[in-house]
Amino acid sequence: MKTYDGSTLIERLTKLNRPSKTAFAAACAQRLSPLYRRYFGDGESAKIDTLDGILNQIWDAAKGKDVTLDGLDDVAESLVPIDDERLGDPAYAQSATACVAYAASLWQSDDPVDAELAARQVYDAADCGAWTLFPILGAVPPGTDKFIEHQPVVQAALDGIERDLLTAEMASANDGWGELRLRASAEGEAWCLTLP
């Protein structure tokens, strides 16, 4: 069983160059983008297109294209849904926008903490999904955290984070980012369907 360990992630991410860290963070954001679309449905296509456009630019930066991401982290943050915008829990969409913001910020800062925070958004979305599967009446019973950690939705998220990091550690912009993006997108679409 995998567990989320932010400190170990930061240690591994510190060894990566800026494009590799950025590709990892972008892959995390790619995994969550279906949740943003799911939350808004067809009603907010401008917000969805804007967030997707920022994510495209982050991938372009990781591939070495001459793009500027200055201020795009702030734009992504401005797209975070407010709790009362529509029915349903906005936590998934909030994680998706935060993940894009961290990925854009990472390109500017080259700080591995931003990449870890992007990964944490994937974990937080999974954790949120697992909690909705657990009936909570009153106080949280002992062992609840272990129960949550064992849930398939959480383990799938941790597996995805690990695969993305391994690819970022071994690949380069010339031979791996396109494949990384496609895999993160496909797995994200499938994973999104498992979340309540």
PDB file of C-alpha atoms in Angstrom, residues 1-158:
ATOM      1  CA  MET A   1       0.000   0.000   0.000  1.00  0.00           C
ATOM      2  CA  LYS A   2       1.308   3.433  -0.951  1.00  0.00           C
ATOM      3  CA  THR A   3       1.135   6.505   1.280  1.00  0.00           C
ATOM      4  CA  TYR A   4       1.596  10.173   0.458  1.00  0.00           C
ATOM      5  CA  ASP A   5       5.012  11.449   1.575  1.00  0.00           C
ATOM      6  CA  GLY A   6       5.581  15.068   0.626  1.00  0.00           C
ATOM      7  CA  SER A   7       9.118  15.203   2.059  1.00  0.00           C
ATOM      8  CA  THR A   8      10.303  12.281  -0.043  1.00  0.00           C
ATOM      9  CA  LEU A   9       8.651  13.789  -3.110  1.00  0.00           C
ATOM     10  CA  ILE A  10      10.501  17.076  -2.555  1.00  0.00           C
ATOM     11  CA  GLU A  11      13.806  15.206  -2.173  1.00  0.00           C
ATOM     12  CA  ARG A  12      13.272  13.474  -5.510  1.00  0.00           C
ATOM     13  CA  LEU A  13      11.997  16.603  -7.237  1.00  0.00           C
ATOM     14  CA  THR A  14      15.016  18.626  -6.063  1.00  0.00           C
ATOM     15  CA  LYS A  15      17.216  16.443  -8.272  1.00  0.00           C
ATOM     16  CA  LEU A  16      15.239  17.282 -11.418  1.00  0.00           C
ATOM     17  CA  ASN A  17      15.854  20.152 -13.790  1.00  0.00           C
ATOM     18  CA  ARG A  18      13.233  22.833 -14.289  1.00  0.00           C
ATOM     19  CA  PRO A  19      11.574  21.310 -17.399  1.00  0.00           C
ATOM     20  CA  SER A  20      11.298  17.910 -15.704  1.00  0.00           C
ATOM     21  CA  LYS A  21       9.780  19.347 -12.535  1.00  0.00           C
ATOM     22  CA  THR A  22       7.401  21.382 -14.669  1.00  0.00           C
ATOM     23  CA  ALA A  23       6.368  18.347 -16.721  1.00  0.00           C
ATOM     24  CA  PHE A  24       5.660  16.444 -13.505  1.00  0.00           C
ATOM     25  CA  ALA A  25       3.493  19.277 -12.133  1.00  0.00           C
ATOM     26  CA  ALA A  26       1.742  19.618 -15.499  1.00  0.00           C
ATOM     27  CA  ALA A  27       0.990  15.879 -15.477  1.00  0.00           C
ATOM     28  CA  CYS A  28      -0.595  16.256 -12.043  1.00  0.00           C
ATOM     29  CA  ALA A  29      -2.727  19.110 -13.395  1.00  0.00           C
ATOM     30  CA  GLN A  30      -3.608  17.057 -16.477  1.00  0.00           C
ATOM     31  CA  ARG A  31      -4.913  14.293 -14.218  1.00  0.00           C
ATOM     32  CA  LEU A  32      -7.232  16.749 -12.465  1.00  0.00           C
ATOM     33  CA  SER A  33      -8.477  18.719 -15.461  1.00  0.00           C
ATOM     34  CA  PRO A  34     -11.461  16.368 -16.048  1.00  0.00           C
ATOM     35  CA  LEU A  35     -12.679  17.241 -12.554  1.00  0.00           C
ATOM     36  CA  TYR A  36     -12.801  20.931 -13.444  1.00  0.00           C
ATOM     37  CA  ARG A  37     -14.790  20.197 -16.582  1.00  0.00           C
ATOM     38  CA  ARG A  38     -17.063  17.849 -14.643  1.00  0.00           C
ATOM     39  CA  TYR A  39     -17.830  20.482 -12.021  1.00  0.00           C
ATOM     40  CA  PHE A  40     -18.764  23.195 -14.489  1.00  0.00           C
ATOM     41  CA  GLY A  41     -20.257  20.996 -17.201  1.00  0.00           C
ATOM     42  CA  ASP A  42     -21.279  23.001 -20.227  1.00  0.00           C
ATOM     43  CA  GLY A  43     -22.087  26.121 -18.225  1.00  0.00           C
ATOM     44  CA  GLU A  44     -18.648  27.714 -17.931  1.00  0.00           C
ATOM     45  CA  SER A  45     -16.829  26.974 -21.159  1.00  0.00           C
ATOM     46  CA  ALA A  46     -14.810  30.234 -20.957  1.00  0.00           C
ATOM     47  CA  LYS A  47     -13.351  29.235 -17.569  1.00  0.00           C
ATOM     48  CA  ILE A  48     -12.630  25.713 -18.783  1.00  0.00           C
ATOM     49  CA  ASP A  49     -10.952  27.019 -21.966  1.00  0.00           C
ATOM     50  CA  THR A  50      -8.858  29.499 -19.965  1.00  0.00           C
ATOM     51  CA  LEU A  51      -7.612  26.837 -17.539  1.00  0.00           C
ATOM     52  CA  ASP A  52      -6.904  24.427 -20.419  1.00  0.00           C
ATOM     53  CA  GLY A  53      -5.020  27.213 -22.230  1.00  0.00           C
ATOM     54  CA  ILE A  54      -2.815  27.835 -19.196  1.00  0.00           C
ATOM     55  CA  LEU A  55      -2.097  24.116 -18.919  1.00  0.00           C
ATOM     56  CA  ASN A  56      -1.159  24.006 -22.627  1.00  0.00           C
ATOM     57  CA  GLN A  57       1.326  26.829 -22.076  1.00  0.00           C
ATOM     58  CA  ILE A  58       2.853  25.022 -19.108  1.00  0.00           C
ATOM     59  CA  TRP A  59       3.398  21.935 -21.267  1.00  0.00           C
ATOM     60  CA  ASP A  60       4.926  24.160 -23.967  1.00  0.00           C
ATOM     61  CA  ALA A  61       7.324  25.642 -21.406  1.00  0.00           C
ATOM     62  CA  ALA A  62       8.361  22.161 -20.237  1.00  0.00           C
ATOM     63  CA  LYS A  63       9.024  21.215 -23.879  1.00  0.00           C
ATOM     64  CA  GLY A  64      11.375  24.188 -24.249  1.00  0.00           C
ATOM     65  CA  LYS A  65       9.129  26.463 -26.266  1.00  0.00           C
ATOM     66  CA  ASP A  66       9.588  30.184 -25.752  1.00  0.00           C
ATOM     67  CA  VAL A  67       6.557  31.082 -23.640  1.00  0.00           C
ATOM     68  CA  THR A  68       6.068  33.350 -20.683  1.00  0.00           C
ATOM     69  CA  LEU A  69       3.991  32.150 -17.782  1.00  0.00           C
ATOM     70  CA  ASP A  70       4.270  35.353 -15.765  1.00  0.00           C
ATOM     71  CA  GLY A  71       1.033  35.960 -13.897  1.00  0.00           C
ATOM     72  CA  LEU A  72      -0.695  32.822 -15.146  1.00  0.00           C
ATOM     73  CA  ASP A  73      -0.626  31.334 -11.660  1.00  0.00           C
ATOM     74  CA  ASP A  74      -2.765  34.297 -10.561  1.00  0.00           C
ATOM     75  CA  VAL A  75      -5.105  33.800 -13.521  1.00  0.00           C
ATOM     76  CA  ALA A  76      -5.522  30.126 -12.585  1.00  0.00           C
ATOM     77  CA  GLU A  77      -6.233  31.060  -8.975  1.00  0.00           C
ATOM     78  CA  SER A  78      -8.931  33.461 -10.148  1.00  0.00           C
ATOM     79  CA  LEU A  79     -10.728  30.493 -11.743  1.00  0.00           C
ATOM     80  CA  VAL A  80     -11.165  28.630  -8.444  1.00  0.00           C
ATOM     81  CA  PRO A  81     -14.884  27.987  -8.026  1.00  0.00           C
ATOM     82  CA  ILE A  82     -16.646  29.497  -5.057  1.00  0.00           C
ATOM     83  CA  ASP A  83     -18.600  27.075  -2.897  1.00  0.00           C
ATOM     84  CA  ASP A  84     -21.996  28.501  -3.809  1.00  0.00           C
ATOM     85  CA  GLU A  85     -21.551  28.784  -7.594  1.00  0.00           C
ATOM     86  CA  ARG A  86     -23.580  25.654  -8.303  1.00  0.00           C
ATOM     87  CA  LEU A  87     -24.789  22.452  -6.749  1.00  0.00           C
ATOM     88  CA  GLY A  88     -22.202  19.888  -5.788  1.00  0.00           C
ATOM     89  CA  ASP A  89     -18.921  19.912  -3.948  1.00  0.00           C
ATOM     90  CA  PRO A  90     -16.411  22.267  -5.579  1.00  0.00           C
ATOM     91  CA  ALA A  91     -13.414  20.695  -3.800  1.00  0.00           C
ATOM     92  CA  TYR A  92     -12.373  18.708  -6.878  1.00  0.00           C
ATOM     93  CA  ALA A  93     -12.442  21.772  -9.126  1.00  0.00           C
ATOM     94  CA  GLN A  94     -10.603  23.779  -6.484  1.00  0.00           C
ATOM     95  CA  SER A  95      -7.837  21.164  -6.442  1.00  0.00           C
ATOM     96  CA  ALA A  96      -7.685  21.232 -10.247  1.00  0.00           C
ATOM     97  CA  THR A  97      -7.250  25.012 -10.444  1.00  0.00           C
ATOM     98  CA  ALA A  98      -4.746  25.058  -7.580  1.00  0.00           C
ATOM     99  CA  CYS A  99      -2.736  22.359  -9.350  1.00  0.00           C
ATOM    100  CA  VAL A 100      -2.505  24.438 -12.536  1.00  0.00           C
ATOM    101  CA  ALA A 101      -1.531  27.496 -10.473  1.00  0.00           C
ATOM    102  CA  TYR A 102       1.273  25.562  -8.750  1.00  0.00           C
ATOM    103  CA  ALA A 103       2.533  24.225 -12.083  1.00  0.00           C
ATOM    104  CA  ALA A 104       2.653  27.756 -13.548  1.00  0.00           C
ATOM    105  CA  SER A 105       4.336  29.084 -10.428  1.00  0.00           C
ATOM    106  CA  LEU A 106       6.898  26.274 -10.570  1.00  0.00           C
ATOM    107  CA  TRP A 107       8.027  27.309 -14.039  1.00  0.00           C
ATOM    108  CA  GLN A 108       8.774  30.771 -12.696  1.00  0.00           C
ATOM    109  CA  SER A 109      10.344  29.726  -9.383  1.00  0.00           C
ATOM    110  CA  ASP A 110      11.930  26.336 -10.170  1.00  0.00           C
ATOM    111  CA  ASP A 111      10.994  25.495  -6.578  1.00  0.00           C
ATOM    112  CA  PRO A 112      10.386  21.764  -6.000  1.00  0.00           C
ATOM    113  CA  VAL A 113       7.881  22.674  -3.286  1.00  0.00           C
ATOM    114  CA  ASP A 114       5.532  23.975  -5.999  1.00  0.00           C
ATOM    115  CA  ALA A 115       5.756  20.593  -7.742  1.00  0.00           C
ATOM    116  CA  GLU A 116       5.035  18.779  -4.480  1.00  0.00           C
ATOM    117  CA  LEU A 117       2.043  21.057  -3.880  1.00  0.00           C
ATOM    118  CA  ALA A 118       0.752  20.177  -7.352  1.00  0.00           C
ATOM    119  CA  ALA A 119       1.014  16.473  -6.471  1.00  0.00           C
ATOM    120  CA  ARG A 120      -0.695  17.126  -3.153  1.00  0.00           C
ATOM    121  CA  GLN A 121      -3.719  18.450  -5.054  1.00  0.00           C
ATOM    122  CA  VAL A 122      -4.103  15.049  -6.733  1.00  0.00           C
ATOM    123  CA  TYR A 123      -3.857  13.345  -3.364  1.00  0.00           C
ATOM    124  CA  ASP A 124      -6.288  15.815  -1.758  1.00  0.00           C
ATOM    125  CA  ALA A 125      -8.877  15.231  -4.489  1.00  0.00           C
ATOM    126  CA  ALA A 126      -8.557  11.465  -3.971  1.00  0.00           C
ATOM    127  CA  ASP A 127      -8.784  11.878  -0.200  1.00  0.00           C
ATOM    128  CA  CYS A 128     -11.910  14.009  -0.605  1.00  0.00           C
ATOM    129  CA  GLY A 129     -13.464  11.350  -2.825  1.00  0.00           C
ATOM    130  CA  ALA A 130     -12.635   8.576  -0.378  1.00  0.00           C
ATOM    131  CA  TRP A 131     -14.152  10.475   2.538  1.00  0.00           C
ATOM    132  CA  THR A 132     -17.465  10.730   0.719  1.00  0.00           C
ATOM    133  CA  LEU A 133     -17.527   6.929   0.635  1.00  0.00           C
ATOM    134  CA  PHE A 134     -17.193   6.729   4.407  1.00  0.00           C
ATOM    135  CA  PRO A 135     -20.299   7.386   6.506  1.00  0.00           C
ATOM    136  CA  ILE A 136     -19.320   9.706   9.306  1.00  0.00           C
ATOM    137  CA  LEU A 137     -21.657  10.026  12.222  1.00  0.00           C
ATOM    138  CA  GLY A 138     -20.357  12.219  14.994  1.00  0.00           C
ATOM    139  CA  ALA A 139     -16.698  11.712  15.869  1.00  0.00           C
ATOM    140  CA  VAL A 140     -14.314  10.061  13.446  1.00  0.00           C
ATOM    141  CA  PRO A 141     -13.657   6.487  14.598  1.00  0.00           C
ATOM    142  CA  PRO A 142     -10.075   5.344  15.233  1.00  0.00           C
ATOM    143  CA  GLY A 143      -8.375   3.981  12.135  1.00  0.00           C
ATOM    144  CA  THR A 144     -10.392   6.104   9.706  1.00  0.00           C
ATOM    145  CA  ASP A 145      -7.249   7.557   8.115  1.00  0.00           C
ATOM    146  CA  LYS A 146      -5.962   4.049   7.363  1.00  0.00           C
ATOM    147  CA  PHE A 147      -9.318   3.128   5.885  1.00  0.00           C
ATOM    148  CA  ILE A 148      -9.204   6.198   3.645  1.00  0.00           C
ATOM    149  CA  GLU A 149      -5.615   5.499   2.579  1.00  0.00           C
ATOM    150  CA  HIS A 150      -6.563   1.967   1.526  1.00  0.00           C
ATOM    151  CA  GLN A 151      -9.388   3.104  -0.748  1.00  0.00           C
ATOM    152  CA  PRO A 152      -8.835   2.279  -4.439  1.00  0.00           C
ATOM    153  CA  VAL A 153      -9.396   5.911  -5.487  1.00  0.00           C
ATOM    154  CA  VAL A 154      -6.539   7.035  -3.208  1.00  0.00           C
ATOM    155  CA  GLN A 155      -4.227   4.202  -4.224  1.00  0.00           C
ATOM    156  CA  ALA A 156      -4.898   4.957  -7.916  1.00  0.00           C
ATOM    157  CA  ALA A 157      -3.973   8.609  -7.339  1.00  0.00           C
ATOM    158  CA  LEU A 158      -0.747   7.633  -5.559  1.00  0.00           C
TER     159      LEU A 158
END
